[in-house]
Amino acid sequence: MRTDTPQTIYRKDYTPPSYLVDTVELGFDLDPARTIVANRMTMRRNPDSAQREIELYGENLELVALRMNGNTLSEKDYRIEGSLLTIPDTPEEVTLEIETICVPEQNTTLSGLYTSNGSFYTQCEAEGFRAITYFPDRPDVMAVFTVMLRADKEKYPVLLSNGNLVEEGELGDGRHYAKWEDPFRKPSYLFALVAARLVCQEETFRLKDGRDALLQVWVEEGNLDKTDYAMQSLKNSIRWDEERWNLELDLDRFMIVAVGDFNMGAMENKGLNIFNTKFVLANPRVATDIDFQGIEAVVGHEYFHNWTGNRVTCRDWFQLSLKEGLTVFRDQEFSADMIGTESGRAVGRIDQVRTLRQAQFPEDAGPMAHPVRPDSFVEINNFYTVTVYEKGAEVVRMYQTLLGREGFRKGMDLYFERHDGQAVTCDDFRRAMADASGRDLSLFERWYSQAGTPVVRAETRYDEVDKTYTITLFQSCPPTPGQTSKFPFHIPIAVGLLGADGRDMPLIIGGKDAGPTTVLELTEPEQSFVFENVQEQPTPSILRDFSAPIILDFNYGDADLLHLFSHDSDAVNRWEAGQRLAMGRLLKLTGEAGVGAPLMLDDTFLLALGKMLSDEALDPAFREQALLLPSEGMVAEQIEVVNPMSIHLARQFMRANIGARLRTELLAQYQANQTPGEYSPDALSAGKRALKNLCLAYLTAAQDEEGLQLAQQQFDEAGNMTDRVAALSALIHARAPGAEAALQRFYDEFEDEALVIDKWFMLQASAATTDVGAVRSLMRHPAFNLRNPNRARSLISSFCAGNPVQFHAPDGSGYAFWAEQVITLDALNPQVASRLARAMDRWRRYTPELQEHMKKALQQVAGQQRLSNDVREVVGKALAN
Ligand code: TRP
Ligand code: ZN
């Protein structure tokens, strides 16, 4: 917690480390109130550095002893300024021995060494290792670690760290020890230890080269009935990385540990991944289809980091997307390959597009906008963003689109061949892609350096005489903080042309056959592409498979959209056409909502929806996506002056209208998509449940008598959490008479399942019927706990970021609540507080009255004397001009 003005760190100021570390031996005497850490490291001067001082970082540490080459250093031999410890005039080769003390039980930040439910865990990315010992805590310093853990055997029977267990035994006094060696050099952010009372599911697994690896999933007692899916996902991940990328597990042992108090999803520590319980624990009783999906993706993500992140790591934190964008791309491809069908892949892609539009585009258009490779930051923890992760993954995907799958694979192979064991940059990755393919990717660099979402406007012209069809593309990119004007991007735009019969026309460009879909490469501000031998006026399908993270501005008429919605062979654009049809109507209704005139929805649109809903040739999962309306947040992004209530009313009207007028079809599909028998989270069954539950949501939104009965019945009889929670949600949102009793029964049945109780809080916090007063009383519920990030997010963040009507209450009470919670949380856990702080990012887009209240709340937070760098950066940027 600082009171001084925070420092901005710039990418251009990078200098290599003055000293390199070869080996680190760590000794831990674990005690929640007073843990002693002994660190012996061998260092040598870095030939690439002109600097002659040793620089170590340390935070919240009591320094007990510091020895250099056997001699104790006294306070005049070194300087400590803030978190930097400098030892001047040091020899070429140095052995440093450092003894420090930290207090894990008082560490509420969940960064560094902390306790959760009485056991020890660590989280070191990005800069948590410095809260464990003094160290050159930067990712370009890679060392071999040996770790000795000592702790009470009764309380902490399990002692884990990275790599291989080489020794364990008793110490007397009821204490025991375990010694771990990690054979691979790694940066300090990948260090981890666990000392806990845990049990595991384990299995040996045969790797491609014939070696056997021991796989373990560690959880608290009582949770062993929820580890199967994580274990299965781990095995699938290992297999997939071997098959698709020829990348093998390099350790004899791979462990996953689940912990209830965790700031993010999971962490890729070498050989010892530590996970938020949310992304490990699942069985049909407590987890939904979405939860199962999340586990597969996150288990894959962390496992894939072993190559993209650990074996090849980042030179500095500005390069974060080098590992995160690439690893998200890899986990997306993994999930798609696990489904295995074309339509399954498309549904996954649609989800990715939704995330981009719902979260990344707004970030790109707001005060925290930053390039995929940022130029500066105050607090690196604020840059684990949708831009670095999801837009970063889109950037990686664009290489594959431009180079083809084979070309991209060659680039990946070259990347590993060149950089295994190194700490590198995004430029190194791009160079590997360019060199392996022989392509000029110099313009492509702008995806890394320029923030903001490019807008591509398209104009088309059909020449009936020449039988040519010309698409002209114009690109631009709005200004973002610190970047007023932008250079053109290198944008792959996948295009197809539909004939009047709905079929793809064969494409001919420059006399050459270009298949049903071709990738146009836009590199100039304006470029025209001519299709030849086009026999009739086509309907263009532009940006197929969402081939670039851009906003496509094309003046589609309803007739075109209806044509694409019924026929486009590209599932993403088929879905997109439906979204455009819905968005047009939502915007119109929003303008009319509250004015007094009755709202109306046209038959054409409803007819198209009804046809889609009942088209049993299509995957249920796809139909669900096609029927899901753009969220209130997405509508808000399209409007100059946002009034959340009118958006809510418009969307609610539309939902109720769909429910009433498509009643017969909805009831029929509700019945047709039941999944009787034993629950399975596979994509087909999950898709059926999703469609069925969307039907239920529409019916209940219309207050349909039979729909409400079905919801109550489904809640009463549900054999799995997906159906149970969907029914409960329908009852709550429809304010059904049984809603209160159902909530109570749900609580009583799942009282002992923390992750389910999170759902219970979240459902209530995000219901438009829950006002800020109700949220405050939920905070007084005995099950509420501000210190547990999952729980805090399930109530507070769900309300501030997921309940727009109530959060934006006209009297500003939602914002006052926000300010209060950000301030309280900041004193406990700056990372969680700072994420909550971002709920106000888009404050300048609301009505003047709301803006006034929002500004006051922001100023109240900014005016606090004691504030973390995390929150100060976020609110400071929000208030800046
Ligand atoms: N590297 C992790 C991942 O993407 C995420 C991460 C970064 C993290 N910092 C963290 C997780 C802090 C927990 C806490 O997989
Ligand atoms: Zn990651």
PDB file of N, CA and C and ligand atoms in Angstrom, residues 110-111 123-127 189-190 262-268 274 298 301-302 305 317 320 323-324 327-328 381 384 389 831 835, ligand 1:
ATOM      1  N   LEU A 110      -3.027 -12.657  -1.510  1.00  0.00           N
ATOM      2  CA  LEU A 110      -2.959 -13.911  -2.281  1.00  0.00           C
ATOM      3  C   LEU A 110      -1.882 -13.855  -3.366  1.00  0.00           C
ATOM      4  N   SER A 111      -0.870 -13.055  -3.125  1.00  0.00           N
ATOM      5  CA  SER A 111       0.308 -13.008  -3.993  1.00  0.00           C
ATOM      6  C   SER A 111       1.513 -13.250  -3.091  1.00  0.00           C
ATOM      7  N   GLN A 123       1.647 -17.816  -5.036  1.00  0.00           N
ATOM      8  CA  GLN A 123       1.323 -17.298  -6.364  1.00  0.00           C
ATOM      9  C   GLN A 123       2.396 -16.265  -6.684  1.00  0.00           C
ATOM     10  N   CYS A 124       3.197 -16.528  -7.682  1.00  0.00           N
ATOM     11  CA  CYS A 124       4.338 -15.643  -7.936  1.00  0.00           C
ATOM     12  C   CYS A 124       4.197 -14.765  -9.176  1.00  0.00           C
ATOM     13  N   GLU A 125       3.435 -15.202 -10.191  1.00  0.00           N
ATOM     14  CA  GLU A 125       3.271 -14.307 -11.327  1.00  0.00           C
ATOM     15  C   GLU A 125       2.358 -13.153 -10.900  1.00  0.00           C
ATOM     16  N   ALA A 126       2.729 -11.907 -11.292  1.00  0.00           N
ATOM     17  CA  ALA A 126       3.918 -11.576 -12.035  1.00  0.00           C
ATOM     18  C   ALA A 126       5.106 -11.302 -11.105  1.00  0.00           C
ATOM     19  N   GLU A 127       4.858 -10.614 -10.005  1.00  0.00           N
ATOM     20  CA  GLU A 127       5.972 -10.185  -9.162  1.00  0.00           C
ATOM     21  C   GLU A 127       5.766 -10.572  -7.707  1.00  0.00           C
ATOM     22  N   TYR A 189       8.931 -16.305 -11.470  1.00  0.00           N
ATOM     23  CA  TYR A 189       7.462 -16.247 -11.410  1.00  0.00           C
ATOM     24  C   TYR A 189       6.836 -17.624 -11.562  1.00  0.00           C
ATOM     25  N   LEU A 190       7.637 -18.626 -11.964  1.00  0.00           N
ATOM     26  CA  LEU A 190       7.109 -19.987 -12.113  1.00  0.00           C
ATOM     27  C   LEU A 190       7.385 -20.868 -10.903  1.00  0.00           C
ATOM     28  N   PHE A 262      -8.026 -17.799  -4.482  1.00  0.00           N
ATOM     29  CA  PHE A 262      -7.121 -17.615  -5.614  1.00  0.00           C
ATOM     30  C   PHE A 262      -7.583 -16.412  -6.429  1.00  0.00           C
ATOM     31  N   ASN A 263      -6.628 -15.600  -6.871  1.00  0.00           N
ATOM     32  CA  ASN A 263      -7.005 -14.349  -7.532  1.00  0.00           C
ATOM     33  C   ASN A 263      -7.542 -14.524  -8.943  1.00  0.00           C
ATOM     34  N   MET A 264      -7.025 -15.515  -9.667  1.00  0.00           N
ATOM     35  CA  MET A 264      -7.461 -15.648 -11.062  1.00  0.00           C
ATOM     36  C   MET A 264      -7.921 -17.084 -11.298  1.00  0.00           C
ATOM     37  N   GLY A 265      -7.767 -17.554 -12.550  1.00  0.00           N
ATOM     38  CA  GLY A 265      -8.233 -18.890 -12.898  1.00  0.00           C
ATOM     39  C   GLY A 265      -7.273 -19.973 -12.439  1.00  0.00           C
ATOM     40  N   ALA A 266      -6.020 -19.844 -12.852  1.00  0.00           N
ATOM     41  CA  ALA A 266      -5.029 -20.855 -12.517  1.00  0.00           C
ATOM     42  C   ALA A 266      -3.646 -20.348 -12.885  1.00  0.00           C
ATOM     43  N   MET A 267      -2.622 -21.105 -12.479  1.00  0.00           N
ATOM     44  CA  MET A 267      -1.250 -20.653 -12.701  1.00  0.00           C
ATOM     45  C   MET A 267      -0.364 -21.812 -13.126  1.00  0.00           C
ATOM     46  N   GLU A 268       0.457 -21.539 -14.139  1.00  0.00           N
ATOM     47  CA  GLU A 268       1.217 -22.576 -14.831  1.00  0.00           C
ATOM     48  C   GLU A 268       2.569 -22.916 -14.213  1.00  0.00           C
ATOM     49  N   ILE A 274      -1.156 -24.507 -10.024  1.00  0.00           N
ATOM     50  CA  ILE A 274      -2.080 -24.229  -8.922  1.00  0.00           C
ATOM     51  C   ILE A 274      -3.334 -23.590  -9.511  1.00  0.00           C
ATOM     52  N   VAL A 298      -9.132 -24.491 -19.085  1.00  0.00           N
ATOM     53  CA  VAL A 298      -8.089 -23.963 -18.205  1.00  0.00           C
ATOM     54  C   VAL A 298      -7.024 -25.021 -17.906  1.00  0.00           C
ATOM     55  N   HIS A 301      -5.042 -24.887 -20.946  1.00  0.00           N
ATOM     56  CA  HIS A 301      -4.286 -23.636 -20.986  1.00  0.00           C
ATOM     57  C   HIS A 301      -3.014 -23.730 -20.140  1.00  0.00           C
ATOM     58  N   GLU A 302      -3.167 -24.124 -18.892  1.00  0.00           N
ATOM     59  CA  GLU A 302      -1.995 -24.165 -18.003  1.00  0.00           C
ATOM     60  C   GLU A 302      -1.004 -25.228 -18.465  1.00  0.00           C
ATOM     61  N   HIS A 305       1.033 -23.969 -21.382  1.00  0.00           N
ATOM     62  CA  HIS A 305       2.063 -22.998 -20.991  1.00  0.00           C
ATOM     63  C   HIS A 305       3.426 -23.670 -20.801  1.00  0.00           C
ATOM     64  N   TRP A 317       7.721  -8.080 -18.894  1.00  0.00           N
ATOM     65  CA  TRP A 317       6.272  -8.230 -18.772  1.00  0.00           C
ATOM     66  C   TRP A 317       5.490  -7.519 -19.879  1.00  0.00           C
ATOM     67  N   LEU A 320       3.954  -9.983 -22.310  1.00  0.00           N
ATOM     68  CA  LEU A 320       3.041 -10.960 -21.716  1.00  0.00           C
ATOM     69  C   LEU A 320       2.202 -11.727 -22.749  1.00  0.00           C
ATOM     70  N   LYS A 323       3.225 -15.158 -24.372  1.00  0.00           N
ATOM     71  CA  LYS A 323       2.811 -16.443 -23.809  1.00  0.00           C
ATOM     72  C   LYS A 323       1.293 -16.549 -23.664  1.00  0.00           C
ATOM     73  N   GLU A 324       0.622 -15.445 -23.300  1.00  0.00           N
ATOM     74  CA  GLU A 324      -0.809 -15.564 -23.016  1.00  0.00           C
ATOM     75  C   GLU A 324      -1.660 -15.623 -24.291  1.00  0.00           C
ATOM     76  N   THR A 327      -1.030 -18.978 -25.821  1.00  0.00           N
ATOM     77  CA  THR A 327      -1.569 -20.099 -25.061  1.00  0.00           C
ATOM     78  C   THR A 327      -3.106 -20.098 -25.080  1.00  0.00           C
ATOM     79  N   VAL A 328      -3.721 -18.924 -25.122  1.00  0.00           N
ATOM     80  CA  VAL A 328      -5.183 -18.898 -25.293  1.00  0.00           C
ATOM     81  C   VAL A 328      -5.540 -19.474 -26.661  1.00  0.00           C
ATOM     82  N   ASN A 381      -0.051  -6.163 -12.833  1.00  0.00           N
ATOM     83  CA  ASN A 381      -1.242  -6.987 -12.601  1.00  0.00           C
ATOM     84  C   ASN A 381      -2.486  -6.436 -13.293  1.00  0.00           C
ATOM     85  N   TYR A 384      -3.232  -8.074 -17.156  1.00  0.00           N
ATOM     86  CA  TYR A 384      -3.719  -9.419 -17.475  1.00  0.00           C
ATOM     87  C   TYR A 384      -5.143  -9.228 -17.974  1.00  0.00           C
ATOM     88  N   TYR A 389      -4.871 -11.217 -23.529  1.00  0.00           N
ATOM     89  CA  TYR A 389      -5.262 -12.622 -23.666  1.00  0.00           C
ATOM     90  C   TYR A 389      -6.046 -12.875 -24.961  1.00  0.00           C
ATOM     91  N   GLN A 831      -5.504  -6.783  -6.196  1.00  0.00           N
ATOM     92  CA  GLN A 831      -5.817  -7.337  -7.519  1.00  0.00           C
ATOM     93  C   GLN A 831      -7.323  -7.484  -7.712  1.00  0.00           C
ATOM     94  N   ARG A 835      -9.848  -5.067 -10.291  1.00  0.00           N
ATOM     95  CA  ARG A 835     -10.755  -5.608 -11.319  1.00  0.00           C
ATOM     96  C   ARG A 835     -12.157  -5.059 -11.128  1.00  0.00           C
TER      97      ARG A 835
HETATM   98  N1  TRP B   1      -0.432 -16.893 -16.005  1.00  0.00           N
HETATM   99  C1  TRP B   1      -1.730 -17.246 -15.513  1.00  0.00           C
HETATM  100  C2  TRP B   1      -2.498 -17.800 -16.687  1.00  0.00           C
HETATM  101  O1  TRP B   1      -2.868 -17.115 -17.583  1.00  0.00           O
HETATM  102  C3  TRP B   1      -2.532 -16.150 -14.944  1.00  0.00           C
HETATM  103  C4  TRP B   1      -2.004 -15.326 -13.843  1.00  0.00           C
HETATM  104  C5  TRP B   1      -1.262 -14.237 -13.916  1.00  0.00           C
HETATM  105  C6  TRP B   1      -2.366 -15.432 -12.495  1.00  0.00           C
HETATM  106  N2  TRP B   1      -1.120 -13.646 -12.703  1.00  0.00           N
HETATM  107  C7  TRP B   1      -1.809 -14.344 -11.825  1.00  0.00           C
HETATM  108  C8  TRP B   1      -3.112 -16.343 -11.813  1.00  0.00           C
HETATM  109  C9  TRP B   1      -2.035 -14.131 -10.469  1.00  0.00           C
HETATM  110  C10 TRP B   1      -3.324 -16.136 -10.462  1.00  0.00           C
HETATM  111  C11 TRP B   1      -2.797 -15.035  -9.809  1.00  0.00           C
HETATM  112  O2  TRP B   1      -2.698 -18.940 -16.803  1.00  0.00           O
END
